[in-house]
Amino acid sequence: MDITEYIQLVFTDYTLRTITLGTAILGAVCGMLGSFAVLRKQSLLGDAISHAALPGIAIAFLITGAKDTNTLLVGALVSGLIGTFWIRGIITKTHLKSDTALGLILSLFFGFGMLLLTFIQKQPNANQAGLDKYLFGQAATLVESDVWLMAIVASICLIVLLFFWKEFKILLFDADYTKTLGFNTKTIDILITSFIVLAIVLGLQTVGVVLMSAMLLAPAAAARQWTNSLAKMVFLAAVFGAFSGVFGTAISASQNNLSTGPVIVLVAGVFVVFSFIFSPSRGLLFKQIRFIKNRRDLQLHKTLAFMHNIAETHEDISHPHAIRLLNNFQGYTKSTLQKLVDKNYVELNGNMWSLTKTGFKTAANLYTKQSIEDE
Amino acid sequence: MNSAQLEIQLIASLVAVACAIPGTFLVLRKMAMISDAISHSILPGIVVGFLITHDLNSPLLILLAALTGIITVVLVEYIQKTGLVKEDTAIGLVFPALFSIGVIMIAKNADDVHLDVDAVLLGELAFAPFDRLIIDGTDLGPKSLWIVGTILFITITLLFTFFKELKVSTFDKGLAASLGFSPAIIHYGLMSVSSVTTVGAFDAVGAILVVALMIAPAAAAYLLTKDLKKMLTLSIGFGIFSALLGYWVAHWLDASIAGSITTVLGIVFLIVYLFAPTKGIIAVLYREKQQRTEVSLLTFLLHLKNHDEISERHVKHLNEHINWQKVRSKTVLDLAQKNNMITIENNIVSLTEKGDEFTSKAIDYIITNEDAQIEDMKDDFFLFRG
Amino acid sequence: MKQKTAVKIDDLTVAYNYKPVLWDIDLEIPEGVLMAIVGPNGAGKSTLIKAILGILKPIAGSVTIYGKPYEKQRQLVAYVPQKGSVDWDFPTTALDVVKMGTYGSLGWIKRPGQKEKKAALEALEKVGMLPFKNRQISQLSGGQQQRVFLARALVQNASIYFMDEPFQGVDATTEIAIINILKELRKAGKTVIVVHHDLQTVPEYFDWVTFLNVKKIATGPVKDIFNDDNLTKTYGINYKVSIQE
């Protein structure tokens, strides 16, 4: 099936519509909450939490024997939270650093989860089919009730976010100050962390434990490049996340045996790369262009300043001087001279050059302007 | 125990040792998450290598995949340098992207690549003995054994050759640079070894176990000692122990060997985390409680020394001004009296000579932070042992 | 004339991870002074402020602001943390940061409105940062960032201001601008408490000083107690500073 066919199907086919809606909502929630994770410098926490959720899924299955998504997700939520608090315990109570704590919890919980999964697979009565999808995610297994769950969680996230926007923002920026203003920082902190864990758990079925963290980070990292306002960043991240979800699902559904998770992550990755390069204010491309332009301007200014010094010695500022005078000056090239002429700062007459009035004024202003910029 | 079982255990133990060595340095250099990143991002390298060589055990494949590991590190460092995102976000962006590329490449070349993504994450240690190295008709043992053995040999050689440089650059980068050891070379050397080890081991034990084997033994060892040599020995010991015990647990449960080894590693870490003599959680909590009482006692003694006025020395003052609960005030008073630091007359507390001397010494120590004057007090007080 | 006491500290002991940083501090800060807290690195200067503001929980002792515990007097107090304590790459503008000063009086959930915006703009004007109100904070110089922080505290319209190293990493112009604002605050009857590390400028900037090194060494008017004797006690053996008259 090709893409256009797919788009048509989205509007007509019930299953496809469900899946597309589900991944869009998921992407939006992840982008929204991911912004907070990124700004709190907890980017890798998501990775640890999503891996830590795996044994919870397996244990929930072992206990209840049910394939019902909600039961399994409750298991994931519990073990994700245990992982999160253990990480905190390790960091605060021992001298092990956060990277070690994250790596530990991530690999140990995941390994334990895999042990349980293989154990389950070898049980004779196991109607275990379907647990595998939690590794890389299978959007195709989303049903309407899953999408409802996502929609409800998304609405709750949105409402809480709107209610406590001010509190979230100030805690992220300046925790100590927040405390002095009388806000209970612990409550806000637990609120944010719980919602991040919730978003991760929600995404496991679609994106899978291995790649869930990227779903959280990538839209936020891309959004950060386009704006300097937290509100716009969160909004953009939600949009990027939703698009990654929709495009990713579309591509993976139109190809054979492609898991959803990797495709969504790659689409999100494209958003990131594009933003890193082409963002007007922070992007690498424009930064490089600005850098080159600044260097050129600097050369131009240097030459102009040099000429100004010469011209100053003469009463008439437009008095012509020989071009070879400039040869001793390092920044001088023929092209810089030509550019100065283009800008109408300098007039050429045979072997002689003279400053124009505008040129003289600009040169005189260079110093004052620079000292203002330095401040 | 048959020979296949023996071989599996041997391979697992060798992998454990090969991982523990670079893992120790990664943990000490606060770069543990890099191992996680590498273990995921080598996947595209493995797939490309496999498409070229059609042999999972080919040295070329190992080199190609290890190269992807290095590329990951370089890419992460490049993104960090642009300042567009915070440090750890760079890691979190790079490895899922590379891993996704790998997964999609496998899916797209499903006919050519007989790689199961589950197997990449988990390995198939149970099958390792069946792929044998046969030269001129002689069976030289499982290929994995040779690969892991070679990597381990190289790692150990490098460790012994550059032990001094590694040690200095891990604990004091500035000093290392001034001594002429380039921190960059050591850094990338370590990254290369980690990558090669990860690739070499992944076929046998899977990516996740590699991460667990690198971090968990080193983290457990770090809670027990700060001496580098002891830490290396301990990590190796924990690694081998978990590999062997993990194998038998898996055998008994009939489940994934890698998952089982990781679980045993988890239990080993948990035990150390709880019970390590000085850094363990129980010891820490106990010490914190002791210190709270001791700091309280000193606070109280110092207060007595600072104030001669009767009102400031009344027993009730403890409650009212120092802001302590009744129980805490009583504990502190009792402790001080038991140690002959104070006398109480008509509810007015006075410092004894011993208490006075002790307090002076204590405050000198705290202000100057010099250990010499306090040696003899150390036995009485946890406070001064930190 | 007997001055009112703005801040009263009783037997305060603070420890980080149970390693003591401040010992048995008694301190009364009279209303309307511009006070410097000086002492060597690790003397507990920032810790003292954080303990007063309830950011750190003391092991013993109590703090009162105009006779009542801090929790009840928050609206009387403003705080300027060390510049390095926040993430300057955070996606927010100078105006936004200053508006944060109004969050405390707004309480939970309520959002800042026109009134708060107006107050924030006035504060920015006062510190000379109005032209930069829409700048992203990472695009400000160190001095400008510090002025934004000061504006945020001004918006709180408090009676007592606590500032942690406000002159660290700022240019000379900003330093003078800040100290002038602080002097204005004092003239308006406010109390200003500054953690300071440049001893040379103490007599010029401040009228009150507290010497601190784990214990309180001395506190009082600069002209009475800012001398070599106290400096030596605070900084160790034979500390001399040339004091400009």
Coordinates of N, CA, C and O in Angstrom, one line a residue, chain A residues 38-39 41-44 47 51 86 89-90 93-97 99-100 102-104 106-112 114-115 118-119 121-122 132 135-136 210-211 213-214 217-218 221 224-225 255-259 261-263 265-266 269 272 276 282-284 287, chain B residues 26-27 30-33 36 40 78-79 82-89 91-93 95-97 99-101 103-104 107-108 110 117-118 121-122 208 211-212 215-216 219 222-223 226 253-256 259-260 262-263 265-266 269-270 273 279 281 284-285 288:
Chain A
V38 N 13.5 17.4 29.5 CA 14.7 17.9 28.9 C 15.2 19.1 29.7 O 16.3 19.2 30.0
L39 N 14.2 20.0 30.1 CA 14.6 21.2 30.8 C 15.1 20.9 32.2 O 15.9 21.7 32.8
K41 N 17.0 18.5 32.9 CA 18.2 17.7 32.7 C 18.0 16.2 33.1 O 18.9 15.6 33.7
Q42 N 16.8 15.8 32.9 CA 16.5 14.4 33.2 C 16.2 13.6 32.0 O 15.4 12.7 32.0
S43 N 16.9 13.9 30.9 CA 16.6 13.3 29.6 C 16.7 11.8 29.7 O 15.9 11.1 29.1
L44 N 17.8 11.3 30.4 CA 18.0 9.8 30.4 C 17.1 9.1 31.4 O 17.0 7.9 31.4
D47 N 14.6 7.0 29.7 CA 15.1 5.7 29.2 C 15.1 4.7 30.3 O 14.7 3.5 30.1
H51 N 12.6 1.2 30.5 CA 13.2 -0.1 30.6 C 12.7 -0.8 31.9 O 12.4 -2.0 32.0
W86 N 14.2 4.2 43.2 CA 15.4 3.5 43.5 C 16.6 4.3 43.0 O 17.6 4.5 43.6
G89 N 17.2 7.0 45.3 CA 17.8 6.5 46.5 C 19.3 6.3 46.3 O 20.1 6.7 47.2
I90 N 19.7 5.7 45.2 CA 21.1 5.5 44.9 C 21.8 6.8 44.8 O 22.9 7.0 45.4
K93 N 21.8 8.6 48.5 CA 22.3 8.0 49.7 C 23.7 7.3 49.5 O 24.3 6.9 50.5
T94 N 24.1 7.2 48.2 CA 25.5 6.7 48.1 C 26.3 7.6 47.2 O 25.8 8.6 46.8
H95 N 27.6 7.3 47.0 CA 28.4 8.2 46.2 C 28.3 7.9 44.7 O 29.1 8.4 43.9
L96 N 27.5 6.9 44.4 CA 27.4 6.6 43.0 C 26.7 7.7 42.3 O 25.8 8.3 42.8
K97 N 27.2 8.0 41.0 CA 26.6 9.2 40.3 C 25.4 8.8 39.5 O 25.1 7.7 39.4
D99 N 24.6 8.8 36.4 CA 24.7 8.0 35.2 C 24.8 6.5 35.6 O 24.2 5.7 34.9
T100 N 25.6 6.2 36.6 CA 25.7 4.8 37.1 C 24.3 4.3 37.6 O 23.9 3.2 37.2
L102 N 21.3 5.4 36.7 CA 20.4 5.2 35.6 C 20.8 3.9 34.8 O 19.9 3.1 34.6
G103 N 22.0 3.7 34.5 CA 22.5 2.5 33.8 C 22.2 1.3 34.5 O 21.7 0.3 33.9
L104 N 22.4 1.3 35.8 CA 22.1 0.1 36.7 C 20.7 -0.3 36.6 O 20.3 -1.4 36.2
L106 N 18.3 0.6 34.6 CA 17.9 0.3 33.3 C 18.2 -1.1 32.9 O 17.3 -1.9 32.5
S107 N 19.5 -1.5 33.1 CA 19.9 -2.8 32.6 C 19.4 -3.9 33.5 O 18.9 -5.0 33.0
L108 N 19.4 -3.7 34.8 CA 19.0 -4.7 35.7 C 17.5 -5.0 35.6 O 17.1 -6.2 35.5
F109 N 16.7 -3.9 35.6 CA 15.2 -4.2 35.5 C 14.9 -4.8 34.2 O 14.1 -5.7 34.1
F110 N 15.5 -4.3 33.1 CA 15.2 -4.9 31.8 C 15.6 -6.3 31.7 O 14.9 -7.2 31.2
G111 N 16.8 -6.6 32.2 CA 17.3 -8.0 32.2 C 16.3 -8.9 33.0 O 15.9 -10.0 32.5
F112 N 15.9 -8.4 34.1 CA 14.9 -9.2 34.9 C 13.6 -9.4 34.2 O 13.0 -10.5 34.1
M114 N 13.2 -9.4 30.9 CA 13.4 -10.4 29.9 C 13.4 -11.8 30.4 O 12.9 -12.7 29.8
L115 N 14.0 -12.0 31.6 CA 14.0 -13.3 32.2 C 12.6 -13.8 32.4 O 12.2 -14.9 32.1
T118 N 10.9 -14.6 29.0 CA 11.3 -15.9 28.4 C 10.7 -17.0 29.2 O 10.3 -18.0 28.7
F119 N 10.6 -16.8 30.5 CA 10.0 -17.7 31.4 C 8.5 -17.9 31.0 O 8.0 -19.0 30.9
Q121 N 7.1 -17.3 28.2 CA 7.0 -17.9 26.8 C 7.0 -19.4 26.9 O 6.5 -20.1 26.1
K122 N 7.7 -19.9 27.9 CA 7.9 -21.4 28.0 C 6.8 -22.0 28.8 O 6.8 -23.3 29.0
D132 N 5.5 -9.5 23.5 CA 6.7 -9.1 22.7 C 6.5 -7.6 22.2 O 7.5 -6.9 22.1
L135 N 8.4 -4.6 23.5 CA 9.8 -4.3 23.3 C 9.9 -3.1 22.3 O 10.6 -2.2 22.5
F136 N 9.3 -3.3 21.1 CA 9.4 -2.2 20.1 C 8.1 -1.5 19.7 O 8.1 -0.7 18.9
V210 N 12.3 0.0 24.5 CA 13.6 0.3 24.1 C 13.8 1.7 23.6 O 14.8 2.4 23.8
L211 N 12.7 2.2 22.9 CA 12.9 3.5 22.2 C 12.0 4.6 22.8 O 12.0 5.7 22.3
S213 N 12.2 6.5 25.3 CA 12.8 7.7 25.8 C 13.0 8.7 24.6 O 12.9 9.9 24.8
A214 N 13.3 8.2 23.5 CA 13.5 9.1 22.3 C 12.2 9.9 22.0 O 12.2 11.0 21.6
L217 N 12.2 12.7 24.3 CA 13.2 13.8 24.1 C 13.2 14.5 22.8 O 13.3 15.7 22.7
A218 N 13.0 13.7 21.7 CA 13.3 14.3 20.4 C 12.4 15.4 20.1 O 12.9 16.5 19.7
A221 N 13.5 18.4 22.1 CA 14.8 18.9 21.7 C 14.7 19.7 20.4 O 15.3 20.8 20.2
R224 N 12.8 23.1 21.2 CA 13.7 24.1 21.9 C 14.4 25.0 20.9 O 14.7 26.2 21.2
Q225 N 14.7 24.5 19.7 CA 15.5 25.3 18.8 C 14.7 26.5 18.2 O 15.3 27.4 17.6
Q255 N 4.5 -0.5 5.2 CA 5.6 -1.4 4.8 C 5.4 -2.7 5.5 O 4.7 -2.8 6.6
N256 N 6.0 -3.7 5.0 CA 5.9 -5.0 5.7 C 6.8 -5.1 6.9 O 7.9 -4.6 6.9
N257 N 6.3 -5.8 7.8 CA 7.0 -6.1 9.1 C 8.0 -5.1 9.6 O 9.1 -5.3 10.0
L258 N 7.5 -3.9 9.7 CA 8.3 -2.8 10.4 C 7.6 -2.5 11.7 O 6.4 -2.2 11.7
S259 N 8.3 -2.6 12.8 CA 7.7 -2.1 14.1 C 7.5 -0.7 14.1 O 8.2 0.1 13.4
G261 N 7.7 1.6 16.6 CA 8.7 2.3 17.5 C 9.8 2.9 16.7 O 10.0 4.1 16.7
P262 N 10.6 2.1 16.0 CA 11.8 2.6 15.3 C 11.4 3.7 14.3 O 12.2 4.7 14.1
V263 N 10.3 3.5 13.6 CA 10.0 4.4 12.5 C 9.6 5.8 13.1 O 10.0 6.8 12.7
V265 N 10.5 7.0 15.9 CA 11.7 7.6 16.5 C 12.6 8.2 15.4 O 13.1 9.3 15.5
L266 N 12.6 7.5 14.2 CA 13.4 8.1 13.1 C 12.7 9.4 12.6 O 13.4 10.4 12.3
G269 N 13.5 11.9 14.8 CA 14.9 12.3 14.6 C 15.1 13.2 13.5 O 16.0 14.1 13.5
V272 N 14.5 16.6 14.6 CA 15.6 17.1 15.4 C 16.7 17.6 14.5 O 17.2 18.8 14.7
F276 N 18.0 21.4 14.3 CA 19.4 21.7 14.7 C 20.1 22.5 13.6 O 20.9 23.4 13.9
R282 N 19.2 29.6 16.5 CA 20.2 28.7 17.2 C 20.8 27.7 16.2 O 21.8 27.1 16.5
G283 N 20.2 27.6 15.0 CA 20.6 26.5 14.1 C 22.1 26.6 13.7 O 22.6 27.7 13.6
L284 N 22.6 25.5 13.3 CA 24.0 25.4 13.0 C 24.3 26.2 11.7 O 25.3 26.8 11.5
K287 N 24.1 29.9 12.2 CA 25.3 30.2 13.1 C 26.5 30.4 12.3 O 27.3 31.3 12.4
Chain B
L26 N 34.4 3.2 33.3 CA 33.3 4.0 32.9 C 32.5 4.6 34.1 O 32.1 5.7 34.1
V27 N 32.4 3.7 35.1 CA 31.7 4.1 36.3 C 32.5 5.2 37.0 O 31.9 6.2 37.4
K30 N 32.2 8.6 35.4 CA 30.8 9.1 35.3 C 30.3 9.0 33.8 O 29.6 9.9 33.3
M31 N 30.6 7.9 33.2 CA 30.2 7.8 31.8 C 29.4 6.5 31.6 O 29.4 5.9 30.5
A32 N 28.8 6.0 32.6 CA 28.1 4.7 32.5 C 27.1 4.6 31.4 O 27.0 3.6 30.7
M33 N 26.4 5.7 31.2 CA 25.3 5.7 30.2 C 25.9 5.6 28.8 O 25.1 5.2 27.9
D36 N 25.5 2.2 27.6 CA 24.1 1.9 27.2 C 24.0 2.4 25.8 O 23.4 1.7 24.9
H40 N 23.4 0.0 22.1 CA 22.3 0.1 21.2 C 22.7 0.5 19.8 O 22.2 0.0 18.8
Y78 N 29.9 15.9 19.7 CA 29.7 17.0 18.8 C 28.4 17.7 19.1 O 28.4 19.0 19.2
I79 N 27.3 17.0 19.4 CA 26.0 17.7 19.7 C 26.2 18.4 21.0 O 25.7 19.5 21.1
T82 N 27.8 21.8 20.4 CA 27.0 22.8 19.8 C 26.2 23.6 20.8 O 25.8 24.7 20.5
G83 N 26.0 23.0 22.0 CA 25.2 23.7 23.0 C 23.8 23.8 22.7 O 23.0 24.6 23.4
L84 N 23.3 23.1 21.7 CA 21.9 23.2 21.4 C 21.0 22.5 22.4 O 19.9 22.9 22.6
V85 N 21.5 21.5 23.0 CA 20.8 20.7 24.0 C 21.7 20.4 25.2 O 22.9 20.5 25.0
K86 N 21.1 20.1 26.3 CA 21.9 19.7 27.5 C 22.7 18.4 27.3 O 22.3 17.6 26.5
E87 N 23.7 18.2 28.1 CA 24.6 17.0 27.9 C 23.9 15.7 27.7 O 24.1 15.1 26.6
D88 N 23.1 15.3 28.6 CA 22.5 14.0 28.5 C 21.5 13.8 27.4 O 21.3 12.7 26.9
T89 N 20.9 14.9 27.0 CA 19.9 14.8 25.9 C 20.6 14.3 24.7 O 20.0 13.6 23.9
I91 N 23.0 12.2 24.3 CA 23.0 10.7 24.4 C 21.7 10.1 24.0 O 21.5 9.3 23.2
G92 N 20.7 10.7 24.7 CA 19.3 10.2 24.5 C 18.8 10.4 23.1 O 17.8 9.7 22.8
L93 N 19.4 11.3 22.4 CA 18.9 11.4 21.0 C 19.6 10.5 20.0 O 19.0 9.9 19.1
F95 N 21.5 7.5 20.4 CA 21.4 6.0 20.3 C 20.1 5.5 19.9 O 20.1 4.5 19.1
P96 N 19.0 6.1 20.3 CA 17.7 5.5 19.8 C 17.6 5.7 18.2 O 17.1 4.8 17.6
A97 N 18.1 6.8 17.7 CA 18.1 7.0 16.3 C 18.9 5.9 15.6 O 18.4 5.2 14.6
F99 N 19.9 3.0 16.7 CA 19.3 1.7 17.0 C 18.1 1.5 16.0 O 17.9 0.4 15.4
S100 N 17.3 2.5 15.9 CA 16.1 2.5 15.0 C 16.5 2.1 13.6 O 15.9 1.3 12.9
I101 N 17.6 2.8 13.1 CA 18.1 2.5 11.8 C 18.5 1.1 11.7 O 18.1 0.4 10.7
V103 N 17.3 -1.5 13.4 CA 16.1 -2.3 13.4 C 15.4 -2.3 12.0 O 15.0 -3.3 11.5
I104 N 15.3 -1.1 11.5 CA 14.7 -1.0 10.2 C 15.5 -1.7 9.1 O 14.9 -2.4 8.2
A107 N 14.7 -5.3 9.3 CA 13.3 -5.6 8.7 C 13.3 -5.5 7.2 O 12.7 -6.3 6.5
K108 N 14.1 -4.6 6.7 CA 14.1 -4.4 5.2 C 14.9 -5.5 4.5 O 14.6 -5.8 3.4
A110 N 15.2 -8.6 5.6 CA 14.8 -9.8 6.4 C 15.3 -11.1 5.7 O 15.6 -12.1 6.4
V117 N 15.8 -9.2 16.4 CA 16.1 -8.1 17.3 C 16.1 -8.5 18.7 O 16.9 -8.1 19.5
D118 N 15.2 -9.4 19.1 CA 15.3 -10.0 20.4 C 16.6 -10.6 20.7 O 17.2 -10.4 21.8
L121 N 19.2 -8.0 21.6 CA 19.0 -7.5 23.0 C 19.4 -8.5 24.0 O 19.9 -8.2 25.0
L122 N 19.1 -9.8 23.7 CA 19.3 -10.8 24.7 C 20.4 -11.8 24.4 O 20.8 -12.5 25.3
I208 N 21.8 -5.8 26.3 CA 21.4 -5.3 27.6 C 22.3 -5.9 28.7 O 22.8 -5.3 29.6
V211 N 25.6 -4.1 29.0 CA 25.5 -2.9 29.9 C 25.5 -3.3 31.3 O 26.2 -2.8 32.1
A212 N 24.6 -4.3 31.6 CA 24.5 -4.7 33.0 C 25.9 -5.2 33.5 O 26.3 -4.9 34.7
I215 N 28.2 -2.2 34.1 CA 27.9 -1.2 35.2 C 27.7 -1.9 36.6 O 28.3 -1.4 37.6
A216 N 26.9 -2.9 36.6 CA 26.5 -3.4 37.9 C 27.7 -3.9 38.8 O 27.8 -3.5 40.0
A219 N 29.7 -0.9 39.9 CA 28.9 -0.1 40.9 C 29.0 -0.7 42.3 O 29.2 -0.1 43.3
Y222 N 32.3 -0.4 43.7 CA 32.6 1.0 44.1 C 32.0 1.3 45.5 O 32.5 2.2 46.2
L223 N 31.0 0.6 45.9 CA 30.4 0.8 47.2 C 31.2 0.1 48.3 O 31.0 0.3 49.4
K226 N 37.4 2.1 47.5 CA 37.8 3.2 46.6 C 39.1 3.0 45.9 O 39.6 3.8 45.2
L253 N 15.2 -22.6 35.7 CA 13.9 -22.0 35.3 C 13.6 -22.2 33.8 O 12.5 -21.9 33.4
D254 N 14.6 -22.7 33.1 CA 14.4 -22.9 31.7 C 14.0 -21.5 31.0 O 13.1 -21.4 30.3
A255 N 14.8 -20.5 31.3 CA 14.6 -19.2 30.8 C 15.9 -18.6 30.2 O 16.9 -19.3 30.2
S256 N 15.8 -17.4 29.7 CA 17.0 -16.7 29.1 C 18.2 -16.6 30.0 O 18.0 -16.2 31.2
G259 N 19.1 -12.9 30.7 CA 18.1 -12.3 31.6 C 18.4 -12.8 33.0 O 18.4 -12.0 34.0
S260 N 18.8 -14.1 33.1 CA 19.0 -14.6 34.5 C 20.3 -14.1 35.1 O 20.4 -13.7 36.3
T262 N 21.6 -11.2 34.4 CA 21.3 -9.8 34.8 C 20.6 -9.8 36.1 O 20.9 -8.9 37.0
T263 N 19.6 -10.7 36.3 CA 18.9 -10.7 37.5 C 19.8 -11.0 38.7 O 19.7 -10.4 39.8
L265 N 22.9 -10.4 38.9 CA 23.7 -9.1 39.0 C 22.9 -8.2 39.9 O 23.4 -7.5 40.8
G266 N 21.6 -8.1 39.6 CA 20.7 -7.1 40.3 C 20.7 -7.5 41.8 O 20.8 -6.6 42.6
F269 N 23.9 -6.6 43.4 CA 24.0 -5.2 43.7 C 23.1 -4.8 44.8 O 23.5 -4.0 45.7
L270 N 21.9 -5.3 44.9 CA 21.0 -5.0 45.9 C 21.6 -5.3 47.3 O 21.5 -4.5 48.2
Y273 N 24.3 -2.9 48.0 CA 23.7 -1.6 48.2 C 23.1 -1.5 49.7 O 23.2 -0.5 50.3
K279 N 29.4 2.2 53.0 CA 28.6 3.0 52.0 C 27.2 2.4 51.8 O 26.4 3.0 51.0
I281 N 23.3 1.3 52.3 CA 22.2 2.1 52.8 C 22.0 2.0 54.3 O 21.7 3.0 55.0
V284 N 24.7 3.9 56.1 CA 24.5 5.3 55.9 C 23.4 5.8 56.8 O 23.6 6.8 57.5
L285 N 22.3 5.1 56.8 CA 21.2 5.6 57.6 C 21.5 5.6 59.1 O 21.2 6.5 59.8
E288 N 23.9 8.4 59.8 CA 23.2 9.7 59.8 C 22.5 10.0 61.1 O 22.5 11.1 61.6

